[in-house]
Amino acid sequence: MVEKTDYQVVAPFQNDPFVGHLSTPITTSNFTRSYLSLLPAYKKGLSPLLRGINIGFVHGYFLLGPFVKLGPLRDTEVANFVGFISTISLVIILTVGLLIYGYVRFSETEKTAKPGSIDFLNSTGWYQFTSGFIVGGFGGVSVAYVLLKFFS
């Protein structure tokens, strides 16, 4: 008689059911870990300001397209400019959201980062990240607008 082996595809993270995370073949694979380590939020050696600039630039650059191509003024001459203004407004709204999150999440007494933690997950780092996000967002929108203006 052959014994039936029971293989758990989904198990508690590090066999601790109280962590609140499940280990799956996707979340524990080396491919996923290497992919996430390449994202600006988790890349080693970046300051919180540079993380924010990098993430903001990408968001600003890619958010312009839907406003220009899918907005209500898409068939007019001012579609690029209205998309530019709309994207700037959305970057400002996202930055206000980041500021509110940082105000609620991080207390002012928690100035130093815990050892081994990501450097923007404290009060000072979060505000630097938010400053970088708005600068990068404006830069990304501006670059995308200039490219649309000259190449379309």
PDB file of C-alpha atoms in Angstrom:
ATOM      1  CA  MET A   1       0.000   0.000   0.000  1.00  0.00           C
ATOM      2  CA  VAL A   2       1.331   3.453  -0.977  1.00  0.00           C
ATOM      3  CA  GLU A   3       1.277   6.135   1.668  1.00  0.00           C
ATOM      4  CA  LYS A   4      -0.374   9.335   0.669  1.00  0.00           C
ATOM      5  CA  THR A   5       1.859  12.336   1.272  1.00  0.00           C
ATOM      6  CA  ASP A   6       0.167  15.597   1.977  1.00  0.00           C
ATOM      7  CA  TYR A   7       2.016  18.543   0.455  1.00  0.00           C
ATOM      8  CA  GLN A   8       0.856  21.976   1.560  1.00  0.00           C
ATOM      9  CA  VAL A   9       1.030  24.506  -1.258  1.00  0.00           C
ATOM     10  CA  VAL A  10      -0.129  27.324   0.981  1.00  0.00           C
ATOM     11  CA  ALA A  11       1.259  27.381   4.509  1.00  0.00           C
ATOM     12  CA  PRO A  12       1.738  29.965   7.257  1.00  0.00           C
ATOM     13  CA  PHE A  13       4.798  32.169   6.775  1.00  0.00           C
ATOM     14  CA  GLN A  14       7.756  30.563   8.594  1.00  0.00           C
ATOM     15  CA  ASN A  15       5.271  28.070  10.091  1.00  0.00           C
ATOM     16  CA  ASP A  16       3.891  30.781  12.376  1.00  0.00           C
ATOM     17  CA  PRO A  17       0.117  31.167  11.918  1.00  0.00           C
ATOM     18  CA  PHE A  18       0.077  34.400  13.925  1.00  0.00           C
ATOM     19  CA  VAL A  19       2.199  36.398  11.483  1.00  0.00           C
ATOM     20  CA  GLY A  20      -0.763  37.146   9.214  1.00  0.00           C
ATOM     21  CA  HIS A  21       0.950  36.178   5.975  1.00  0.00           C
ATOM     22  CA  LEU A  22       0.735  33.024   3.891  1.00  0.00           C
ATOM     23  CA  SER A  23       3.680  31.468   2.083  1.00  0.00           C
ATOM     24  CA  THR A  24       2.758  30.437  -1.432  1.00  0.00           C
ATOM     25  CA  PRO A  25       4.971  29.292  -4.313  1.00  0.00           C
ATOM     26  CA  ILE A  26       4.692  32.820  -5.722  1.00  0.00           C
ATOM     27  CA  THR A  27       5.518  34.800  -2.566  1.00  0.00           C
ATOM     28  CA  THR A  28       8.451  32.609  -1.554  1.00  0.00           C
ATOM     29  CA  SER A  29      10.086  32.166  -4.970  1.00  0.00           C
ATOM     30  CA  ASN A  30      13.505  33.605  -5.733  1.00  0.00           C
ATOM     31  CA  PHE A  31      12.133  35.260  -8.881  1.00  0.00           C
ATOM     32  CA  THR A  32       9.635  37.275  -6.831  1.00  0.00           C
ATOM     33  CA  ARG A  33      12.270  38.271  -4.304  1.00  0.00           C
ATOM     34  CA  SER A  34      14.717  39.410  -6.983  1.00  0.00           C
ATOM     35  CA  TYR A  35      11.994  41.313  -8.859  1.00  0.00           C
ATOM     36  CA  LEU A  36      10.861  43.133  -5.719  1.00  0.00           C
ATOM     37  CA  SER A  37      14.433  43.957  -4.752  1.00  0.00           C
ATOM     38  CA  LEU A  38      14.816  45.829  -8.058  1.00  0.00           C
ATOM     39  CA  LEU A  39      11.864  48.136  -7.364  1.00  0.00           C
ATOM     40  CA  PRO A  40      12.843  51.595  -6.066  1.00  0.00           C
ATOM     41  CA  ALA A  41      10.975  51.152  -2.779  1.00  0.00           C
ATOM     42  CA  TYR A  42      13.156  48.172  -1.818  1.00  0.00           C
ATOM     43  CA  LYS A  43      16.409  48.914  -3.673  1.00  0.00           C
ATOM     44  CA  LYS A  44      19.376  49.132  -1.320  1.00  0.00           C
ATOM     45  CA  GLY A  45      21.487  52.257  -1.225  1.00  0.00           C
ATOM     46  CA  LEU A  46      18.839  54.833  -2.198  1.00  0.00           C
ATOM     47  CA  SER A  47      17.961  57.687   0.106  1.00  0.00           C
ATOM     48  CA  PRO A  48      14.265  58.332   0.794  1.00  0.00           C
ATOM     49  CA  LEU A  49      14.426  61.454  -1.370  1.00  0.00           C
ATOM     50  CA  LEU A  50      15.782  59.521  -4.367  1.00  0.00           C
ATOM     51  CA  ARG A  51      13.204  56.773  -3.837  1.00  0.00           C
ATOM     52  CA  GLY A  52      10.462  59.389  -3.961  1.00  0.00           C
ATOM     53  CA  ILE A  53      11.900  61.084  -7.047  1.00  0.00           C
ATOM     54  CA  ASN A  54      12.174  57.758  -8.856  1.00  0.00           C
ATOM     55  CA  ILE A  55       8.650  56.607  -7.987  1.00  0.00           C
ATOM     56  CA  GLY A  56       7.140  60.049  -8.603  1.00  0.00           C
ATOM     57  CA  PHE A  57       8.829  60.387 -11.987  1.00  0.00           C
ATOM     58  CA  VAL A  58       7.435  57.083 -13.203  1.00  0.00           C
ATOM     59  CA  HIS A  59       3.944  57.880 -11.935  1.00  0.00           C
ATOM     60  CA  GLY A  60       3.947  61.342 -13.481  1.00  0.00           C
ATOM     61  CA  TYR A  61       5.271  60.060 -16.793  1.00  0.00           C
ATOM     62  CA  PHE A  62       2.698  57.298 -17.197  1.00  0.00           C
ATOM     63  CA  LEU A  63      -0.328  59.125 -15.784  1.00  0.00           C
ATOM     64  CA  LEU A  64      -0.283  61.747 -18.536  1.00  0.00           C
ATOM     65  CA  GLY A  65      -1.238  59.308 -21.303  1.00  0.00           C
ATOM     66  CA  PRO A  66      -4.725  58.372 -20.062  1.00  0.00           C
ATOM     67  CA  PHE A  67      -5.641  62.017 -19.524  1.00  0.00           C
ATOM     68  CA  VAL A  68      -4.510  62.979 -23.029  1.00  0.00           C
ATOM     69  CA  LYS A  69      -5.853  59.999 -24.973  1.00  0.00           C
ATOM     70  CA  LEU A  70      -8.996  59.189 -22.976  1.00  0.00           C
ATOM     71  CA  GLY A  71     -10.024  62.581 -21.597  1.00  0.00           C
ATOM     72  CA  PRO A  72     -13.108  64.497 -22.743  1.00  0.00           C
ATOM     73  CA  LEU A  73     -10.963  66.923 -24.795  1.00  0.00           C
ATOM     74  CA  ARG A  74      -8.982  64.200 -26.588  1.00  0.00           C
ATOM     75  CA  ASP A  75      -9.890  65.424 -30.093  1.00  0.00           C
ATOM     76  CA  THR A  76      -9.032  69.077 -29.544  1.00  0.00           C
ATOM     77  CA  GLU A  77      -5.836  71.084 -29.852  1.00  0.00           C
ATOM     78  CA  VAL A  78      -5.577  71.611 -26.109  1.00  0.00           C
ATOM     79  CA  ALA A  79      -5.727  67.911 -25.189  1.00  0.00           C
ATOM     80  CA  ASN A  80      -2.027  67.743 -24.306  1.00  0.00           C
ATOM     81  CA  PHE A  81      -2.119  70.862 -22.139  1.00  0.00           C
ATOM     82  CA  VAL A  82      -5.338  69.878 -20.341  1.00  0.00           C
ATOM     83  CA  GLY A  83      -3.874  66.403 -19.766  1.00  0.00           C
ATOM     84  CA  PHE A  84      -0.737  68.049 -18.376  1.00  0.00           C
ATOM     85  CA  ILE A  85      -2.741  70.189 -15.939  1.00  0.00           C
ATOM     86  CA  SER A  86      -4.916  67.223 -14.944  1.00  0.00           C
ATOM     87  CA  THR A  87      -1.895  65.045 -14.257  1.00  0.00           C
ATOM     88  CA  ILE A  88      -0.216  67.790 -12.210  1.00  0.00           C
ATOM     89  CA  SER A  89      -3.429  68.014 -10.183  1.00  0.00           C
ATOM     90  CA  LEU A  90      -3.475  64.249  -9.643  1.00  0.00           C
ATOM     91  CA  VAL A  91       0.171  64.271  -8.518  1.00  0.00           C
ATOM     92  CA  ILE A  92      -0.717  66.995  -6.000  1.00  0.00           C
ATOM     93  CA  ILE A  93      -3.672  64.923  -4.740  1.00  0.00           C
ATOM     94  CA  LEU A  94      -1.443  61.849  -4.414  1.00  0.00           C
ATOM     95  CA  THR A  95       1.150  63.900  -2.528  1.00  0.00           C
ATOM     96  CA  VAL A  96      -1.499  65.159  -0.109  1.00  0.00           C
ATOM     97  CA  GLY A  97      -2.516  61.533   0.414  1.00  0.00           C
ATOM     98  CA  LEU A  98       1.106  60.617   1.168  1.00  0.00           C
ATOM     99  CA  LEU A  99       1.367  63.503   3.624  1.00  0.00           C
ATOM    100  CA  ILE A 100      -1.822  62.481   5.404  1.00  0.00           C
ATOM    101  CA  TYR A 101      -0.662  58.871   5.597  1.00  0.00           C
ATOM    102  CA  GLY A 102       2.704  59.937   7.018  1.00  0.00           C
ATOM    103  CA  TYR A 103       1.069  62.203   9.575  1.00  0.00           C
ATOM    104  CA  VAL A 104      -1.243  59.446  10.782  1.00  0.00           C
ATOM    105  CA  ARG A 105       1.183  56.523  10.594  1.00  0.00           C
ATOM    106  CA  PHE A 106       4.438  57.915  11.985  1.00  0.00           C
ATOM    107  CA  SER A 107       4.652  59.745  15.290  1.00  0.00           C
ATOM    108  CA  GLU A 108       7.034  62.640  15.754  1.00  0.00           C
ATOM    109  CA  THR A 109       8.769  60.882  18.643  1.00  0.00           C
ATOM    110  CA  GLU A 110       9.804  58.042  16.320  1.00  0.00           C
ATOM    111  CA  LYS A 111      12.712  59.842  14.624  1.00  0.00           C
ATOM    112  CA  THR A 112      15.189  56.986  14.353  1.00  0.00           C
ATOM    113  CA  ALA A 113      14.724  53.960  12.181  1.00  0.00           C
ATOM    114  CA  LYS A 114      14.707  50.527  13.682  1.00  0.00           C
ATOM    115  CA  PRO A 115      17.724  48.405  12.718  1.00  0.00           C
ATOM    116  CA  GLY A 116      17.118  46.436   9.544  1.00  0.00           C
ATOM    117  CA  SER A 117      14.061  48.446   8.524  1.00  0.00           C
ATOM    118  CA  ILE A 118      13.604  50.352   5.299  1.00  0.00           C
ATOM    119  CA  ASP A 119      14.899  53.886   5.748  1.00  0.00           C
ATOM    120  CA  PHE A 120      11.781  55.709   4.563  1.00  0.00           C
ATOM    121  CA  LEU A 121       9.427  53.943   6.967  1.00  0.00           C
ATOM    122  CA  ASN A 122       9.881  56.508   9.724  1.00  0.00           C
ATOM    123  CA  SER A 123       8.749  60.098  10.143  1.00  0.00           C
ATOM    124  CA  THR A 124      11.773  61.866   8.673  1.00  0.00           C
ATOM    125  CA  GLY A 125      12.255  59.408   5.840  1.00  0.00           C
ATOM    126  CA  TRP A 126       8.572  59.497   4.900  1.00  0.00           C
ATOM    127  CA  TYR A 127       8.533  63.277   4.553  1.00  0.00           C
ATOM    128  CA  GLN A 128      11.694  63.129   2.424  1.00  0.00           C
ATOM    129  CA  PHE A 129      10.051  60.428   0.302  1.00  0.00           C
ATOM    130  CA  THR A 130       6.946  62.597  -0.118  1.00  0.00           C
ATOM    131  CA  SER A 131       9.047  65.612  -1.123  1.00  0.00           C
ATOM    132  CA  GLY A 132      10.854  63.506  -3.682  1.00  0.00           C
ATOM    133  CA  PHE A 133       7.547  62.123  -4.967  1.00  0.00           C
ATOM    134  CA  ILE A 134       6.129  65.555  -5.802  1.00  0.00           C
ATOM    135  CA  VAL A 135       9.372  66.721  -7.421  1.00  0.00           C
ATOM    136  CA  GLY A 136       9.682  63.512  -9.432  1.00  0.00           C
ATOM    137  CA  GLY A 137       5.990  63.601 -10.328  1.00  0.00           C
ATOM    138  CA  PHE A 138       6.242  67.122 -11.694  1.00  0.00           C
ATOM    139  CA  GLY A 139       9.409  66.156 -13.572  1.00  0.00           C
ATOM    140  CA  GLY A 140       7.828  63.048 -15.083  1.00  0.00           C
ATOM    141  CA  VAL A 141       4.733  64.944 -16.214  1.00  0.00           C
ATOM    142  CA  SER A 142       6.882  67.714 -17.688  1.00  0.00           C
ATOM    143  CA  VAL A 143       9.100  65.311 -19.630  1.00  0.00           C
ATOM    144  CA  ALA A 144       6.086  63.424 -20.977  1.00  0.00           C
ATOM    145  CA  TYR A 145       4.382  66.703 -21.962  1.00  0.00           C
ATOM    146  CA  VAL A 146       7.471  67.959 -23.797  1.00  0.00           C
ATOM    147  CA  LEU A 147       7.796  64.634 -25.632  1.00  0.00           C
ATOM    148  CA  LEU A 148       4.121  64.773 -26.634  1.00  0.00           C
ATOM    149  CA  LYS A 149       4.436  68.399 -27.711  1.00  0.00           C
ATOM    150  CA  PHE A 150       7.436  67.829 -29.967  1.00  0.00           C
ATOM    151  CA  PHE A 151       6.807  64.304 -31.275  1.00  0.00           C
ATOM    152  CA  SER A 152       3.059  64.155 -31.895  1.00  0.00           C
TER     153      SER A 152
END
